[in-house]
mmCIF file of C-alpha atoms and ligand atoms in Angstrom:
data_model
loop_
_atom_site.group_PDB
_atom_site.id
_atom_site.type_symbol
_atom_site.label_atom_id
_atom_site.label_comp_id
_atom_site.label_asym_id
_atom_site.label_seq_id
_atom_site.Cartn_x
_atom_site.Cartn_y
_atom_site.Cartn_z
ATOM 1 C CA MET A 303 47.749 190.169 -60.443
ATOM 2 C CA ALA A 304 44.985 189.395 -58.019
ATOM 3 C CA GLN A 305 47.030 190.315 -54.982
ATOM 4 C CA MET A 306 49.712 192.800 -54.058
ATOM 5 C CA ARG A 307 52.832 191.167 -52.791
ATOM 6 C CA GLN A 308 54.967 192.548 -50.010
ATOM 7 C CA SER A 309 57.995 190.471 -50.863
ATOM 8 C CA PRO A 310 59.244 189.045 -54.152
ATOM 9 C CA PRO A 311 57.877 185.566 -54.891
ATOM 10 C CA THR A 312 59.932 182.577 -53.794
ATOM 11 C CA ASP A 313 61.055 179.947 -56.323
ATOM 12 C CA MET A 314 58.222 177.694 -55.166
ATOM 13 C CA GLU A 315 55.621 180.414 -55.727
ATOM 14 C CA ARG A 316 57.124 181.262 -59.109
ATOM 15 C CA ASN A 317 56.951 177.610 -60.196
ATOM 16 C CA MET A 318 53.356 177.222 -59.009
ATOM 17 C CA GLU A 319 52.366 180.379 -60.884
ATOM 18 C CA LYS A 320 54.195 179.183 -63.975
ATOM 19 C CA ILE A 321 52.249 175.910 -64.067
ATOM 20 C CA ILE A 322 48.960 177.836 -63.758
ATOM 21 C CA THR A 323 50.032 180.171 -66.578
ATOM 22 C CA ILE A 324 51.073 177.279 -68.838
ATOM 23 C CA PHE A 325 47.725 175.522 -68.255
ATOM 24 C CA GLN A 326 45.889 178.716 -69.158
ATOM 25 C CA ARG A 327 48.002 179.232 -72.266
ATOM 26 C CA TYR A 328 46.925 175.858 -73.725
ATOM 27 C CA ALA A 329 43.383 175.711 -72.270
ATOM 28 C CA GLY A 330 42.654 179.145 -73.697
ATOM 29 C CA LYS A 331 43.276 178.199 -77.329
ATOM 30 C CA GLU A 332 39.700 177.129 -78.058
ATOM 31 C CA GLY A 333 36.338 176.550 -76.364
ATOM 32 C CA SER A 334 36.291 176.942 -72.606
ATOM 33 C CA GLN A 335 39.205 178.940 -71.191
ATOM 34 C CA ALA A 336 38.987 176.891 -67.995
ATOM 35 C CA SER A 337 39.522 173.455 -69.525
ATOM 36 C CA MET A 338 41.578 171.601 -72.111
ATOM 37 C CA ASN A 339 39.999 169.532 -74.852
ATOM 38 C CA ILE A 340 41.986 166.625 -76.332
ATOM 39 C CA LYS A 341 43.551 168.826 -79.021
ATOM 40 C CA GLU A 342 44.716 171.382 -76.475
ATOM 41 C CA PHE A 343 46.017 168.595 -74.234
ATOM 42 C CA GLU A 344 47.930 166.902 -77.090
ATOM 43 C CA ASN A 345 49.426 170.247 -77.986
ATOM 44 C CA PHE A 346 50.490 170.795 -74.366
ATOM 45 C CA MET A 347 51.993 167.295 -74.006
ATOM 46 C CA ASN A 348 53.884 167.386 -77.310
ATOM 47 C CA ILE A 349 55.390 170.805 -76.670
ATOM 48 C CA GLU A 350 55.841 170.989 -72.899
ATOM 49 C CA LEU A 351 56.382 167.326 -71.989
ATOM 50 C CA GLY A 352 57.740 166.168 -75.336
ATOM 51 C CA SER A 353 60.498 164.032 -73.839
ATOM 52 C CA PHE A 354 57.902 162.106 -71.804
ATOM 53 C CA THR A 355 55.454 161.874 -74.712
ATOM 54 C CA LYS A 356 57.871 160.651 -77.371
ATOM 55 C CA ASN A 357 59.126 157.830 -75.110
ATOM 56 C CA GLN A 358 55.665 156.263 -74.920
ATOM 57 C CA LYS A 359 55.104 153.216 -77.129
ATOM 58 C CA ASP A 360 51.296 153.393 -77.076
ATOM 59 C CA PRO A 361 50.056 155.758 -79.840
ATOM 60 C CA ASN A 362 46.836 156.304 -77.854
ATOM 61 C CA ILE A 363 48.623 157.187 -74.617
ATOM 62 C CA LEU A 364 47.426 160.794 -74.537
ATOM 63 C CA LYS A 365 43.777 159.856 -75.085
ATOM 64 C CA LYS A 366 44.114 157.238 -72.345
ATOM 65 C CA MET A 367 45.780 159.677 -69.951
ATOM 66 C CA MET A 368 43.045 162.197 -70.523
ATOM 67 C CA GLY A 369 40.380 159.499 -70.068
ATOM 68 C CA SER A 370 41.978 158.458 -66.791
ATOM 69 C CA VAL A 371 41.355 161.846 -65.159
ATOM 70 C CA ASP A 372 38.373 163.182 -67.129
ATOM 71 C CA GLY A 373 35.336 163.184 -64.892
ATOM 72 C CA GLY A 374 37.369 162.362 -61.807
ATOM 73 C CA ILE A 375 36.640 165.751 -60.293
ATOM 74 C CA ASP A 376 33.507 167.159 -61.866
ATOM 75 C CA GLY A 377 31.922 163.729 -62.463
ATOM 76 C CA LYS A 378 31.333 164.581 -66.134
ATOM 77 C CA LYS A 379 33.080 162.580 -68.850
ATOM 78 C CA ASP A 380 32.888 165.507 -71.225
ATOM 79 C CA ASN A 381 36.278 165.205 -72.954
ATOM 80 C CA GLU A 382 37.328 168.385 -71.206
ATOM 81 C CA MET A 383 40.053 168.492 -68.568
ATOM 82 C CA ASP A 384 39.704 171.166 -65.912
ATOM 83 C CA PHE A 385 42.640 172.513 -63.924
ATOM 84 C CA GLN A 386 42.234 170.145 -61.010
ATOM 85 C CA GLU A 387 42.031 167.113 -63.325
ATOM 86 C CA PHE A 388 45.126 168.451 -65.095
ATOM 87 C CA LEU A 389 46.964 168.715 -61.765
ATOM 88 C CA ASN A 390 46.005 165.142 -60.856
ATOM 89 C CA LEU A 391 47.633 164.007 -64.071
ATOM 90 C CA ILE A 392 50.738 166.181 -63.728
ATOM 91 C CA GLY A 393 50.971 165.179 -60.051
ATOM 92 C CA GLY A 394 51.000 161.514 -61.112
ATOM 93 C CA ILE A 395 53.886 162.137 -63.517
ATOM 94 C CA MET A 396 55.740 164.063 -60.796
ATOM 95 C CA VAL A 397 55.262 161.251 -58.259
ATOM 96 C CA ALA A 398 56.818 158.837 -60.776
ATOM 97 C CA CYS A 399 59.736 161.270 -61.330
ATOM 98 C CA ASN A 400 60.195 161.730 -57.589
ATOM 99 C CA ASP A 401 60.355 157.972 -57.068
ATOM 100 C CA ALA A 402 62.886 157.647 -59.889
ATOM 101 C CA LEU A 403 65.004 160.527 -58.579
ATOM 102 C CA ALA A 404 64.901 159.177 -55.025
ATOM 103 C CA LYS A 405 66.230 155.809 -56.227
ATOM 104 C CA CYS A 406 69.264 157.081 -58.104
ATOM 105 C CA PRO A 407 71.947 159.097 -56.317
ATOM 106 C CA PRO A 408 72.397 162.705 -57.475
ATOM 107 C CA PRO A 409 74.906 162.871 -60.344
ATOM 108 C CA GLN A 410 78.442 163.847 -59.353
ATOM 109 C CA LYS A 411 78.842 166.133 -62.298
ATOM 110 C CA ASN A 412 75.993 167.814 -64.046
ATOM 111 C CA PRO A 413 75.972 166.374 -67.547
ATOM 112 C CA ALA A 414 74.272 168.758 -69.942
ATOM 113 C CA PRO A 415 70.887 167.282 -70.888
ATOM 114 C CA ALA A 416 70.493 166.408 -74.576
ATOM 115 C CA THR A 417 67.731 168.974 -74.903
ATOM 116 C CA PRO A 418 67.200 171.769 -72.406
ATOM 117 C CA PRO A 419 64.096 171.268 -70.238
ATOM 118 C CA THR A 420 60.931 173.128 -71.194
ATOM 119 C CA GLU A 421 59.441 175.679 -68.777
ATOM 120 C CA MET A 422 56.963 173.054 -67.601
ATOM 121 C CA GLU A 423 59.644 170.408 -67.014
ATOM 122 C CA ALA A 424 61.861 172.898 -65.197
ATOM 123 C CA SER A 425 58.998 173.929 -62.888
ATOM 124 C CA MET A 426 58.010 170.330 -62.150
ATOM 125 C CA GLU A 427 61.576 169.331 -61.375
ATOM 126 C CA SER A 428 62.140 172.352 -59.216
ATOM 127 C CA ILE A 429 59.034 171.546 -57.097
ATOM 128 C CA ILE A 430 60.279 167.958 -56.661
ATOM 129 C CA ARG A 431 63.716 169.206 -55.577
ATOM 130 C CA CYS A 432 62.109 171.655 -53.158
ATOM 131 C CA PHE A 433 60.136 168.825 -51.517
ATOM 132 C CA GLN A 434 63.281 166.689 -51.305
ATOM 133 C CA HIS A 435 65.259 169.556 -49.781
ATOM 134 C CA TYR A 436 62.836 170.031 -46.869
ATOM 135 C CA ALA A 437 61.911 166.344 -46.476
ATOM 136 C CA GLY A 438 65.610 165.461 -46.348
ATOM 137 C CA LYS A 439 66.438 167.662 -43.363
ATOM 138 C CA LYS A 440 65.919 164.826 -40.895
ATOM 139 C CA GLY A 441 64.433 161.367 -40.369
ATOM 140 C CA ASP A 442 62.904 159.758 -43.443
ATOM 141 C CA LYS A 443 64.299 161.553 -46.512
ATOM 142 C CA ASN A 444 61.131 160.833 -48.487
ATOM 143 C CA GLN A 445 58.711 162.234 -45.914
ATOM 144 C CA MET A 446 58.142 165.619 -44.342
ATOM 145 C CA ASP A 447 57.405 165.587 -40.657
ATOM 146 C CA TYR A 448 55.608 168.506 -39.039
ATOM 147 C CA SER A 449 58.695 170.647 -38.412
ATOM 148 C CA GLU A 450 60.007 170.090 -41.951
ATOM 149 C CA PHE A 451 56.610 171.031 -43.383
ATOM 150 C CA GLU A 452 56.389 174.094 -41.150
ATOM 151 C CA ALA A 453 59.845 175.219 -42.338
ATOM 152 C CA PHE A 454 58.718 174.724 -45.949
ATOM 153 C CA MET A 455 55.480 176.703 -45.492
ATOM 154 C CA LYS A 456 57.106 179.579 -43.604
ATOM 155 C CA THR A 457 59.979 179.896 -46.074
ATOM 156 C CA GLU A 458 58.604 178.923 -49.478
ATOM 157 C CA LEU A 459 54.918 179.876 -49.141
ATOM 158 C CA ARG A 460 55.499 182.734 -46.738
ATOM 159 C CA SER A 461 52.948 185.142 -48.194
ATOM 160 C CA PHE A 462 50.231 182.457 -48.195
ATOM 161 C CA THR A 463 51.075 181.384 -44.638
ATOM 162 C CA GLU A 464 51.274 184.937 -43.279
ATOM 163 C CA ASN A 465 47.866 185.844 -44.747
ATOM 164 C CA GLN A 466 46.075 183.099 -42.823
ATOM 165 C CA LYS A 467 44.206 184.237 -39.715
ATOM 166 C CA ASP A 468 44.279 180.810 -38.080
ATOM 167 C CA PRO A 469 47.532 180.358 -36.093
ATOM 168 C CA ASN A 470 47.157 176.575 -36.447
ATOM 169 C CA ILE A 471 46.818 176.673 -40.239
ATOM 170 C CA VAL A 472 50.044 174.758 -40.916
ATOM 171 C CA ARG A 473 49.088 171.932 -38.540
ATOM 172 C CA LYS A 474 45.565 171.774 -39.994
ATOM 173 C CA LEU A 475 46.862 171.658 -43.565
ATOM 174 C CA MET A 476 49.171 168.821 -42.651
ATOM 175 C CA GLU A 477 46.355 166.896 -40.942
ATOM 176 C CA SER A 478 44.091 167.433 -43.955
ATOM 177 C CA VAL A 479 46.373 165.368 -46.237
ATOM 178 C CA ASP A 480 48.189 163.058 -43.805
ATOM 179 C CA GLY A 481 47.046 159.518 -44.397
ATOM 180 C CA ALA A 482 44.965 160.417 -47.455
ATOM 181 C CA VAL A 483 47.353 158.535 -49.727
ATOM 182 C CA ASP A 484 49.199 155.935 -47.667
ATOM 183 C CA GLY A 485 46.334 155.396 -45.223
ATOM 184 C CA ARG A 486 48.583 156.055 -42.241
ATOM 185 C CA GLN A 487 48.027 159.050 -39.981
ATOM 186 C CA ASP A 488 51.658 158.979 -38.989
ATOM 187 C CA LYS A 489 52.337 162.741 -38.965
ATOM 188 C CA GLN A 490 54.541 162.204 -42.012
ATOM 189 C CA MET A 491 53.732 163.621 -45.428
ATOM 190 C CA ASN A 492 54.927 161.777 -48.513
ATOM 191 C CA PHE A 493 55.384 163.432 -51.899
ATOM 192 C CA GLN A 494 51.951 162.505 -53.179
ATOM 193 C CA GLU A 495 50.258 163.931 -50.079
ATOM 194 C CA PHE A 496 52.400 167.040 -50.493
ATOM 195 C CA MET A 497 51.301 167.378 -54.128
ATOM 196 C CA ASN A 498 47.630 167.041 -53.110
ATOM 197 C CA LEU A 499 48.119 169.941 -50.765
ATOM 198 C CA ILE A 500 50.092 172.130 -53.200
ATOM 199 C CA GLY A 501 47.562 171.242 -55.904
ATOM 200 C CA GLY A 502 44.740 172.441 -53.651
ATOM 201 C CA ILE A 503 46.468 175.796 -53.160
ATOM 202 C CA MET A 504 47.066 176.089 -56.923
ATOM 203 C CA VAL A 505 43.419 175.291 -57.715
ATOM 204 C CA ALA A 506 42.347 178.046 -55.306
ATOM 205 C CA CYS A 507 44.727 180.521 -57.030
ATOM 206 C CA HIS A 508 43.513 179.468 -60.477
ATOM 207 C CA ASP A 509 39.844 179.849 -59.449
ATOM 208 C CA ALA A 510 40.562 183.302 -58.053
ATOM 209 C CA MET A 511 42.266 184.300 -61.307
ATOM 210 C CA MET A 512 39.326 183.029 -63.404
ATOM 211 C CA ARG A 513 36.857 184.969 -61.241
ATOM 212 C CA HIS A 514 39.021 188.042 -61.617
ATOM 213 C CA LEU A 515 39.119 187.617 -65.425
ATOM 214 C CA LYS A 516 35.316 187.313 -65.570
ATOM 215 C CA ARG A 517 34.920 190.626 -63.756
ATOM 216 C CA VAL A 518 37.080 192.612 -66.172
HETATM 217 CA CA1 CA B 786 39.811 175.107 -73.940
HETATM 218 CA CA1 CA B 787 62.063 163.910 -43.243
#
Protein backbone atom coordinates (compact mmCIF):
# COMPACT_ATOMS: atom_id res chain seq x y z
CA MET A 1 0.00 0.00 0.00
CA ALA A 2 1.33 3.36 -1.04
CA GLN A 3 -0.47 5.22 1.71
CA MET A 4 -1.49 4.62 5.29
CA ARG A 5 -5.18 4.97 5.82
CA GLN A 6 -6.74 6.48 8.90
CA SER A 7 -10.16 5.00 8.29
CA PRO A 8 -11.27 1.82 6.54
CA PRO A 9 -11.89 2.30 2.81
CA THR A 10 -15.41 3.14 1.69
CA ASP A 11 -17.23 0.93 -0.84
CA MET A 12 -16.39 3.43 -3.57
CA GLU A 13 -12.68 3.34 -2.73
CA ARG A 14 -12.74 -0.46 -2.53
CA ASN A 15 -14.36 -0.69 -5.98
CA MET A 16 -11.89 1.76 -7.52
CA GLU A 17 -8.98 -0.19 -6.05
CA LYS A 18 -10.48 -3.45 -7.28
CA ILE A 19 -10.66 -2.21 -10.88
CA ILE A 20 -7.00 -1.11 -10.69
CA THR A 21 -6.02 -4.52 -9.28
CA ILE A 22 -7.97 -6.40 -11.97
CA PHE A 23 -6.32 -4.33 -14.73
CA GLN A 24 -2.90 -5.10 -13.27
CA ARG A 25 -3.70 -8.80 -12.97
CA TYR A 26 -4.35 -9.10 -16.74
CA ALA A 27 -1.85 -6.47 -17.96
CA GLY A 28 0.90 -8.17 -15.99
CA LYS A 29 0.63 -11.53 -17.75
CA GLU A 30 3.11 -10.70 -20.52
CA GLY A 31 5.18 -7.83 -21.93
CA SER A 32 4.66 -4.46 -20.31
CA GLN A 33 3.08 -4.60 -16.85
CA ALA A 34 1.48 -1.21 -17.51
CA SER A 35 -0.50 -2.14 -20.61
CA MET A 36 -2.65 -4.89 -22.09
CA ASN A 37 -1.92 -6.43 -25.47
CA ILE A 38 -4.81 -7.94 -27.46
CA LYS A 39 -4.33 -11.38 -25.88
CA GLU A 40 -4.42 -9.96 -22.37
CA PHE A 41 -7.45 -7.85 -23.27
CA GLU A 42 -9.34 -10.83 -24.78
CA ASN A 43 -8.55 -12.82 -21.68
CA PHE A 44 -9.87 -10.00 -19.47
CA MET A 45 -13.07 -9.55 -21.52
CA ASN A 46 -13.88 -13.26 -21.74
CA ILE A 47 -13.38 -13.87 -18.04
CA GLU A 48 -14.42 -10.63 -16.36
CA LEU A 49 -17.04 -9.29 -18.79
CA GLY A 50 -18.08 -12.61 -20.29
CA SER A 51 -21.80 -11.83 -20.25
CA PHE A 52 -21.15 -8.67 -22.30
CA THR A 53 -18.69 -10.40 -24.62
CA LYS A 54 -20.76 -13.47 -25.45
CA ASN A 55 -23.79 -11.31 -26.39
CA GLN A 56 -21.86 -9.60 -29.19
CA LYS A 57 -22.60 -10.83 -32.71
CA ASP A 58 -19.42 -9.44 -34.29
CA PRO A 59 -16.55 -11.97 -33.89
CA ASN A 60 -14.05 -9.11 -34.21
CA ILE A 61 -15.69 -6.96 -31.54
CA LEU A 62 -12.78 -7.15 -29.11
CA LYS A 63 -10.20 -6.15 -31.73
CA LYS A 64 -12.47 -3.27 -32.76
CA MET A 65 -12.99 -2.15 -29.17
CA MET A 66 -9.28 -2.17 -28.55
CA GLY A 67 -8.67 -0.28 -31.82
CA SER A 68 -11.21 2.33 -30.79
CA VAL A 69 -9.21 3.40 -27.73
CA ASP A 70 -5.65 2.42 -28.69
CA GLY A 71 -3.64 5.56 -29.29
CA GLY A 72 -6.38 7.80 -27.95
CA ILE A 73 -4.26 8.80 -24.98
CA ASP A 74 -0.62 8.22 -25.81
CA GLY A 75 -1.07 8.90 -29.55
CA LYS A 76 0.64 5.60 -30.41
CA LYS A 77 -1.31 2.87 -32.20
CA ASP A 78 0.93 0.21 -30.73
CA ASN A 79 -1.64 -2.53 -30.04
CA GLU A 80 -1.12 -1.92 -26.34
CA MET A 81 -3.83 -0.51 -24.09
CA ASP A 82 -2.64 1.53 -21.13
CA PHE A 83 -4.71 2.03 -17.99
CA GLN A 84 -6.27 5.29 -19.09
CA GLU A 85 -7.27 3.83 -22.47
CA PHE A 86 -8.70 0.84 -20.59
CA LEU A 87 -10.74 3.17 -18.36
CA ASN A 88 -12.09 5.03 -21.40
CA LEU A 89 -13.37 1.72 -22.72
CA ILE A 90 -14.78 0.50 -19.40
CA GLY A 91 -16.28 3.97 -18.82
CA GLY A 92 -18.07 3.69 -22.18
CA ILE A 93 -19.58 0.34 -21.20
CA MET A 94 -20.61 1.79 -17.82
CA VAL A 95 -22.27 4.81 -19.45
CA ALA A 96 -24.33 2.41 -21.59
CA CYS A 97 -25.27 0.39 -18.47
CA ASN A 98 -26.17 3.56 -16.57
CA ASP A 99 -28.44 4.69 -19.39
CA ALA A 100 -30.10 1.27 -19.48
CA LEU A 101 -30.53 1.15 -15.70
CA ALA A 102 -31.91 4.69 -15.61
CA LYS A 103 -34.58 3.76 -18.18
CA CYS A 104 -35.96 0.71 -16.41
CA PRO A 105 -37.42 0.99 -12.91
CA PRO A 106 -35.59 -0.92 -10.16
CA PRO A 107 -36.95 -4.47 -9.89
CA GLN A 108 -39.50 -5.02 -7.13
CA LYS A 109 -37.97 -8.29 -6.11
CA ASN A 110 -34.38 -9.19 -6.65
CA PRO A 111 -34.42 -12.10 -9.06
CA ALA A 112 -31.24 -14.13 -8.73
CA PRO A 113 -29.10 -13.50 -11.81
CA ALA A 114 -28.49 -16.56 -14.00
CA THR A 115 -24.78 -16.35 -13.28
CA PRO A 116 -23.34 -14.41 -10.36
CA PRO A 117 -21.54 -11.22 -11.43
CA THR A 118 -17.76 -11.31 -11.69
CA GLU A 119 -15.66 -9.05 -9.43
CA MET A 120 -15.31 -6.58 -12.30
CA GLU A 121 -19.05 -6.51 -13.03
CA ALA A 122 -19.88 -6.12 -9.35
CA SER A 123 -17.47 -3.18 -9.00
CA MET A 124 -18.77 -1.46 -12.13
CA GLU A 125 -22.38 -1.85 -11.05
CA SER A 126 -21.64 -0.66 -7.57
CA ILE A 127 -19.99 2.55 -8.90
CA ILE A 128 -23.04 3.19 -11.11
CA ARG A 129 -25.39 2.70 -8.14
CA CYS A 130 -23.25 5.02 -6.03
CA PHE A 131 -23.52 7.77 -8.66
CA GLN A 132 -27.28 7.24 -8.90
CA HIS A 133 -27.65 7.37 -5.12
CA TYR A 134 -26.03 10.81 -4.81
CA ALA A 135 -27.36 12.21 -8.11
CA GLY A 136 -30.87 11.16 -7.10
CA LYS A 137 -30.97 13.17 -3.88
CA LYS A 138 -32.60 16.15 -5.57
CA GLY A 139 -33.38 17.83 -8.89
CA ASP A 140 -32.37 15.88 -11.98
CA LYS A 141 -31.89 12.23 -10.95
CA ASN A 142 -29.30 11.70 -13.68
CA GLN A 143 -27.10 14.66 -12.74
CA MET A 144 -25.13 15.65 -9.68
CA ASP A 145 -25.31 19.29 -8.75
CA TYR A 146 -22.59 20.86 -6.61
CA SER A 147 -24.07 19.91 -3.23
CA GLU A 148 -24.71 16.31 -4.33
CA PHE A 149 -21.14 16.04 -5.62
CA GLU A 150 -19.76 17.58 -2.43
CA ALA A 151 -21.71 15.04 -0.35
CA PHE A 152 -20.32 12.24 -2.54
CA MET A 153 -16.70 13.44 -2.23
CA LYS A 154 -16.85 14.03 1.52
CA THR A 155 -18.51 10.68 2.23
CA GLU A 156 -17.21 8.25 -0.39
CA LEU A 157 -13.76 9.71 -1.18
CA ARG A 158 -13.18 11.15 2.27
CA SER A 159 -9.50 10.27 2.56
CA PHE A 160 -8.74 11.76 -0.87
CA THR A 161 -10.75 14.91 -0.12
CA GLU A 162 -9.26 15.40 3.35
CA ASN A 163 -5.70 15.12 2.02
CA GLN A 164 -6.13 18.04 -0.36
CA LYS A 165 -4.63 21.34 0.81
CA ASP A 166 -6.89 23.46 -1.39
CA PRO A 167 -10.20 24.19 0.42
CA ASN A 168 -11.87 24.72 -2.97
CA ILE A 169 -10.76 21.36 -4.37
CA VAL A 170 -14.28 19.95 -4.70
CA ARG A 171 -15.53 23.00 -6.61
CA LYS A 172 -12.45 22.97 -8.86
CA LEU A 173 -12.83 19.27 -9.62
CA MET A 174 -16.44 19.81 -10.56
CA GLU A 175 -15.55 22.75 -12.82
CA SER A 176 -12.79 20.71 -14.47
CA VAL A 177 -15.29 18.20 -15.92
CA ASP A 178 -18.53 20.21 -16.13
CA GLY A 179 -19.40 20.76 -19.75
CA ALA A 180 -16.59 18.54 -21.04
CA VAL A 181 -19.08 15.97 -22.28
CA ASP A 182 -22.42 17.68 -22.84
CA GLY A 183 -20.89 21.05 -23.74
CA ARG A 184 -22.98 22.84 -21.12
CA GLN A 185 -21.37 24.53 -18.14
CA ASP A 186 -24.57 24.14 -16.19
CA LYS A 187 -23.08 23.20 -12.79
CA GLN A 188 -24.53 19.73 -13.30
CA MET A 189 -22.40 16.63 -13.71
CA ASN A 190 -23.73 13.73 -15.75
CA PHE A 191 -22.51 10.16 -15.38
CA GLN A 192 -19.95 10.40 -18.15
CA GLU A 193 -18.44 13.57 -16.67
CA PHE A 194 -18.41 11.83 -13.30
CA MET A 195 -16.58 8.84 -14.80
CA ASN A 196 -13.98 11.16 -16.39
CA LEU A 197 -13.29 12.57 -12.97
CA ILE A 198 -13.20 9.22 -11.14
CA GLY A 199 -11.07 7.83 -13.97
CA GLY A 200 -8.59 10.67 -13.49
CA ILE A 201 -8.27 9.86 -9.78
CA MET A 202 -7.82 6.15 -10.59
CA VAL A 203 -5.12 6.89 -13.18
CA ALA A 204 -3.25 8.95 -10.58
CA CYS A 205 -3.49 6.05 -8.07
CA HIS A 206 -2.36 3.54 -10.70
CA ASP A 207 0.62 5.72 -11.70
CA ALA A 208 1.62 6.08 -8.06
CA MET A 209 1.45 2.30 -7.60
CA MET A 210 3.59 1.69 -10.72
CA ARG A 211 6.20 4.18 -9.50
CA HIS A 212 6.19 2.47 -6.13
CA LEU A 213 6.67 -0.96 -7.77
CA LYS A 214 9.63 0.34 -9.81
CA ARG A 215 11.37 1.50 -6.65
CA VAL A 216 11.19 -1.86 -4.88
CA1 LIG B 1 1.07 -6.59 -20.67
CA1 LIG C 1 -29.47 15.57 -8.90
